[in-house]
């Protein structure tokens, strides 16, 4: 079966104009016949936020804590006097992600607790409707007592 496919490809190659044919060993995106010289990498920075490379940054106490909590350093003594901004940003990003995971976990735990408390309230035959009716009855009773106490 593969032999037939090879023959079909060879037959089709004859009908393709020479300038459209790819040279041997070259991928479909690169055609050496159309380029006179190889493209050189340009050192043009991408547009957008300018890349500002500060050789070093003295971390504050808060940034030192971030570096420790993120796991970049084991002890406060291990943190050098000067740290790159990229390291601090990476630590803050790691902490942001960890904090979001903690918030997700707390939300799930809170939902589970509320479901359990709701089921316990159903077993005690408590509902929002019955609680509201009791409150309204109590307010009505207080209102009647206050009007009867004003002679």
C-alpha positions as protocol buffer text, in pm:
chain_id: "A"
residue {
  index: 1
  type: UNK
  ca { x: 0 y: 0 z: 0 }
}
residue {
  index: 2
  type: UNK
  ca { x: 285 y: 241 z: 84 }
}
residue {
  index: 3
  type: UNK
  ca { x: 447 y: 164 z: -249 }
}
residue {
  index: 4
  type: UNK
  ca { x: 142 y: 295 z: -433 }
}
residue {
  index: 5
  type: UNK
  ca { x: 145 y: 615 z: -231 }
}
residue {
  index: 6
  type: UNK
  ca { x: 512 y: 673 z: -317 }
}
residue {
  index: 7
  type: UNK
  ca { x: 440 y: 627 z: -686 }
}
residue {
  index: 8
  type: UNK
  ca { x: 151 y: 872 z: -667 }
}
residue {
  index: 9
  type: UNK
  ca { x: 370 y: 1134 z: -500 }
}
residue {
  index: 10
  type: UNK
  ca { x: 641 y: 1092 z: -764 }
}
residue {
  index: 11
  type: UNK
  ca { x: 384 y: 1130 z: -1042 }
}
residue {
  index: 12
  type: UNK
  ca { x: 244 y: 1445 z: -883 }
}
residue {
  index: 13
  type: UNK
  ca { x: 594 y: 1595 z: -838 }
}
residue {
  index: 14
  type: UNK
  ca { x: 640 y: 1598 z: -1213 }
}
residue {
  index: 15
  type: UNK
  ca { x: 347 y: 1836 z: -1255 }
}
residue {
  index: 16
  type: UNK
  ca { x: 469 y: 2088 z: -994 }
}
residue {
  index: 17
  type: UNK
  ca { x: 666 y: 2384 z: -1132 }
}
residue {
  index: 18
  type: UNK
  ca { x: 1032 y: 2383 z: -1036 }
}
residue {
  index: 19
  type: UNK
  ca { x: 1019 y: 2699 z: -827 }
}
residue {
  index: 20
  type: UNK
  ca { x: 742 y: 2552 z: -611 }
}
residue {
  index: 21
  type: UNK
  ca { x: 919 y: 2224 z: -551 }
}
residue {
  index: 22
  type: UNK
  ca { x: 1103 y: 2189 z: -223 }
}
residue {
  index: 23
  type: UNK
  ca { x: 1462 y: 2089 z: -225 }
}
residue {
  index: 24
  type: UNK
  ca { x: 1553 y: 1758 z: -66 }
}
residue {
  index: 25
  type: UNK
  ca { x: 1589 y: 1757 z: 311 }
}
residue {
  index: 26
  type: UNK
  ca { x: 1416 y: 2091 z: 362 }
}
residue {
  index: 27
  type: UNK
  ca { x: 1091 y: 2126 z: 555 }
}
residue {
  index: 28
  type: UNK
  ca { x: 776 y: 2279 z: 410 }
}
residue {
  index: 29
  type: UNK
  ca { x: 829 y: 2618 z: 578 }
}
residue {
  index: 30
  type: UNK
  ca { x: 1185 y: 2671 z: 449 }
}
residue {
  index: 31
  type: UNK
  ca { x: 1267 y: 2689 z: 83 }
}
residue {
  index: 32
  type: UNK
  ca { x: 1633 y: 2754 z: 7 }
}
residue {
  index: 33
  type: UNK
  ca { x: 1566 y: 2845 z: -352 }
}
residue {
  index: 34
  type: UNK
  ca { x: 1365 y: 3153 z: -260 }
}
residue {
  index: 35
  type: UNK
  ca { x: 1617 y: 3292 z: -10 }
}
residue {
  index: 36
  type: UNK
  ca { x: 1947 y: 3434 z: -124 }
}
residue {
  index: 37
  type: UNK
  ca { x: 2107 y: 3431 z: 221 }
}
residue {
  index: 38
  type: UNK
  ca { x: 2008 y: 3292 z: 560 }
}
residue {
  index: 39
  type: UNK
  ca { x: 1804 y: 3518 z: 782 }
}
residue {
  index: 40
  type: UNK
  ca { x: 1997 y: 3660 z: 1071 }
}
residue {
  index: 41
  type: UNK
  ca { x: 1843 y: 3698 z: 1414 }
}
residue {
  index: 42
  type: UNK
  ca { x: 1762 y: 4056 z: 1488 }
}
residue {
  index: 43
  type: UNK
  ca { x: 1825 y: 4200 z: 1829 }
}
residue {
  index: 44
  type: UNK
  ca { x: 1510 y: 4412 z: 1818 }
}
residue {
  index: 45
  type: UNK
  ca { x: 1319 y: 4401 z: 2143 }
}
residue {
  index: 46
  type: UNK
  ca { x: 952 y: 4307 z: 2122 }
}
residue {
  index: 47
  type: UNK
  ca { x: 707 y: 4589 z: 2148 }
}
residue {
  index: 48
  type: UNK
  ca { x: 513 y: 4618 z: 2466 }
}
residue {
  index: 49
  type: UNK
  ca { x: 647 y: 4667 z: 2813 }
}
residue {
  index: 50
  type: UNK
  ca { x: 1014 y: 4766 z: 2793 }
}
residue {
  index: 51
  type: UNK
  ca { x: 1245 y: 4513 z: 2948 }
}
residue {
  index: 52
  type: UNK
  ca { x: 1432 y: 4682 z: 3228 }
}
residue {
  index: 53
  type: UNK
  ca { x: 1714 y: 4468 z: 3360 }
}
residue {
  index: 54
  type: UNK
  ca { x: 1842 y: 4596 z: 3690 }
}
residue {
  index: 55
  type: UNK
  ca { x: 2165 y: 4416 z: 3774 }
}
residue {
  index: 56
  type: UNK
  ca { x: 2066 y: 4381 z: 4136 }
}
residue {
  index: 57
  type: UNK
  ca { x: 1807 y: 4477 z: 4391 }
}
residue {
  index: 58
  type: UNK
  ca { x: 1842 y: 4483 z: 4766 }
}
residue {
  index: 59
  type: UNK
  ca { x: 1535 y: 4295 z: 4893 }
}
residue {
  index: 60
  type: UNK
  ca { x: 1321 y: 4442 z: 5167 }
}
residue {
  index: 61
  type: UNK
  ca { x: 1214 y: 4239 z: 5469 }
}
residue {
  index: 62
  type: UNK
  ca { x: 883 y: 4153 z: 5302 }
}
residue {
  index: 63
  type: UNK
  ca { x: 1058 y: 4039 z: 4985 }
}
residue {
  index: 64
  type: UNK
  ca { x: 1294 y: 3827 z: 5193 }
}
residue {
  index: 65
  type: UNK
  ca { x: 991 y: 3658 z: 5351 }
}
residue {
  index: 66
  type: UNK
  ca { x: 846 y: 3601 z: 5005 }
}
residue {
  index: 67
  type: UNK
  ca { x: 1170 y: 3441 z: 4889 }
}
residue {
  index: 68
  type: UNK
  ca { x: 1169 y: 3211 z: 5193 }
}
residue {
  index: 69
  type: UNK
  ca { x: 800 y: 3114 z: 5169 }
}
residue {
  index: 70
  type: UNK
  ca { x: 830 y: 3050 z: 4796 }
}
residue {
  index: 71
  type: UNK
  ca { x: 1117 y: 2810 z: 4861 }
}
residue {
  index: 72
  type: UNK
  ca { x: 1389 y: 2996 z: 4673 }
}
residue {
  index: 73
  type: UNK
  ca { x: 1607 y: 2996 z: 4985 }
}
residue {
  index: 74
  type: UNK
  ca { x: 1607 y: 2771 z: 5290 }
}
residue {
  index: 75
  type: UNK
  ca { x: 1718 y: 3017 z: 5560 }
}
residue {
  index: 76
  type: UNK
  ca { x: 1720 y: 3397 z: 5588 }
}
residue {
  index: 77
  type: UNK
  ca { x: 2098 y: 3382 z: 5607 }
}
residue {
  index: 78
  type: UNK
  ca { x: 2110 y: 3221 z: 5262 }
}
residue {
  index: 79
  type: UNK
  ca { x: 1956 y: 3525 z: 5092 }
}
residue {
  index: 80
  type: UNK
  ca { x: 2231 y: 3735 z: 4930 }
}
residue {
  index: 81
  type: UNK
  ca { x: 2256 y: 4112 z: 4972 }
}
residue {
  index: 82
  type: UNK
  ca { x: 2156 y: 4169 z: 4609 }
}
residue {
  index: 83
  type: UNK
  ca { x: 1888 y: 3963 z: 4432 }
}
residue {
  index: 84
  type: UNK
  ca { x: 1762 y: 4002 z: 4077 }
}
residue {
  index: 85
  type: UNK
  ca { x: 1416 y: 4145 z: 4022 }
}
residue {
  index: 86
  type: UNK
  ca { x: 1322 y: 3836 z: 3821 }
}
residue {
  index: 87
  type: UNK
  ca { x: 1386 y: 3614 z: 4123 }
}
residue {
  index: 88
  type: UNK
  ca { x: 1167 y: 3832 z: 4343 }
}
residue {
  index: 89
  type: UNK
  ca { x: 889 y: 3840 z: 4083 }
}
residue {
  index: 90
  type: UNK
  ca { x: 906 y: 3463 z: 4045 }
}
residue {
  index: 91
  type: UNK
  ca { x: 878 y: 3423 z: 4423 }
}
residue {
  index: 92
  type: UNK
  ca { x: 578 y: 3657 z: 4436 }
}
residue {
  index: 93
  type: UNK
  ca { x: 411 y: 3470 z: 4151 }
}
residue {
  index: 94
  type: UNK
  ca { x: 468 y: 3139 z: 4332 }
}
residue {
  index: 95
  type: UNK
  ca { x: 316 y: 3284 z: 4649 }
}
residue {
  index: 96
  type: UNK
  ca { x: 20 y: 3419 z: 4452 }
}
residue {
  index: 97
  type: UNK
  ca { x: -48 y: 3074 z: 4313 }
}
residue {
  index: 98
  type: UNK
  ca { x: -10 y: 2908 z: 4654 }
}
residue {
  index: 99
  type: UNK
  ca { x: -245 y: 3164 z: 4808 }
}
residue {
  index: 100
  type: UNK
  ca { x: -506 y: 3099 z: 4541 }
}
residue {
  index: 101
  type: UNK
  ca { x: -480 y: 2723 z: 4608 }
}
residue {
  index: 102
  type: UNK
  ca { x: -536 y: 2787 z: 4979 }
}
residue {
  index: 103
  type: UNK
  ca { x: -839 y: 3005 z: 4902 }
}
residue {
  index: 104
  type: UNK
  ca { x: -984 y: 2735 z: 4676 }
}
residue {
  index: 105
  type: UNK
  ca { x: -935 y: 2474 z: 4949 }
}
residue {
  index: 106
  type: UNK
  ca { x: -1095 y: 2699 z: 5212 }
}
residue {
  index: 107
  type: UNK
  ca { x: -1391 y: 2764 z: 4983 }
}
residue {
  index: 108
  type: UNK
  ca { x: -1446 y: 2392 z: 4932 }
}
residue {
  index: 109
  type: UNK
  ca { x: -1417 y: 2325 z: 5307 }
}
residue {
  index: 110
  type: UNK
  ca { x: -1663 y: 2607 z: 5377 }
}
residue {
  index: 111
  type: UNK
  ca { x: -1913 y: 2462 z: 5129 }
}
residue {
  index: 112
  type: UNK
  ca { x: -1885 y: 2117 z: 5286 }
}
residue {
  index: 113
  type: UNK
  ca { x: -1934 y: 2262 z: 5638 }
}
residue {
  index: 114
  type: UNK
  ca { x: -2243 y: 2453 z: 5525 }
}
residue {
  index: 115
  type: UNK
  ca { x: -2393 y: 2141 z: 5367 }
}
residue {
  index: 116
  type: UNK
  ca { x: -2335 y: 1945 z: 5689 }
}
residue {
  index: 117
  type: UNK
  ca { x: -2488 y: 2222 z: 5903 }
}
residue {
  index: 118
  type: UNK
  ca { x: -2786 y: 2242 z: 5668 }
}
residue {
  index: 119
  type: UNK
  ca { x: -2848 y: 1868 z: 5698 }
}
residue {
  index: 120
  type: UNK
  ca { x: -2826 y: 1892 z: 6077 }
}
residue {
  index: 121
  type: UNK
  ca { x: -3079 y: 2177 z: 6074 }
}
residue {
  index: 122
  type: UNK
  ca { x: -3316 y: 1965 z: 5865 }
}
residue {
  index: 123
  type: UNK
  ca { x: -3291 y: 1686 z: 6125 }
}
residue {
  index: 124
  type: UNK
  ca { x: -3389 y: 1940 z: 6396 }
}
residue {
  index: 125
  type: UNK
  ca { x: -3679 y: 2051 z: 6172 }
}
residue {
  index: 126
  type: UNK
  ca { x: -3536 y: 2400 z: 6136 }
}
residue {
  index: 127
  type: UNK
  ca { x: -3576 y: 2599 z: 5820 }
}
residue {
  index: 128
  type: UNK
  ca { x: -3545 y: 2963 z: 5723 }
}
residue {
  index: 129
  type: UNK
  ca { x: -3922 y: 2987 z: 5686 }
}
residue {
  index: 130
  type: UNK
  ca { x: -3993 y: 2861 z: 6036 }
}
residue {
  index: 131
  type: UNK
  ca { x: -3724 y: 3087 z: 6187 }
}
residue {
  index: 132
  type: UNK
  ca { x: -3868 y: 3391 z: 6006 }
}
residue {
  index: 133
  type: UNK
  ca { x: -4221 y: 3308 z: 6118 }
}
residue {
  index: 134
  type: UNK
  ca { x: -4102 y: 3276 z: 6480 }
}
residue {
  index: 135
  type: UNK
  ca { x: -3923 y: 3614 z: 6461 }
}
residue {
  index: 136
  type: UNK
  ca { x: -4228 y: 3784 z: 6312 }
}
residue {
  index: 137
  type: UNK
  ca { x: -4452 y: 3633 z: 6580 }
}
residue {
  index: 138
  type: UNK
  ca { x: -4211 y: 3755 z: 6848 }
}
residue {
  index: 139
  type: UNK
  ca { x: -4202 y: 4107 z: 6699 }
}
residue {
  index: 140
  type: UNK
  ca { x: -4580 y: 4112 z: 6677 }
}
residue {
  index: 141
  type: UNK
  ca { x: -4605 y: 4004 z: 7040 }
}
residue {
  index: 142
  type: UNK
  ca { x: -4356 y: 4274 z: 7147 }
}
residue {
  index: 143
  type: UNK
  ca { x: -4550 y: 4534 z: 6948 }
}
residue {
  index: 144
  type: UNK
  ca { x: -4878 y: 4438 z: 7115 }
}
residue {
  index: 145
  type: UNK
  ca { x: -4716 y: 4444 z: 7460 }
}
residue {
  index: 146
  type: UNK
  ca { x: -4566 y: 4789 z: 7397 }
}
residue {
  index: 147
  type: UNK
  ca { x: -4902 y: 4929 z: 7278 }
}
residue {
  index: 148
  type: UNK
  ca { x: -5091 y: 4780 z: 7575 }
}
residue {
  index: 149
  type: UNK
  ca { x: -4829 y: 4914 z: 7818 }
}
residue {
  index: 150
  type: UNK
  ca { x: -4888 y: 5276 z: 7696 }
}
residue {
  index: 151
  type: UNK
  ca { x: -5210 y: 5374 z: 7870 }
}
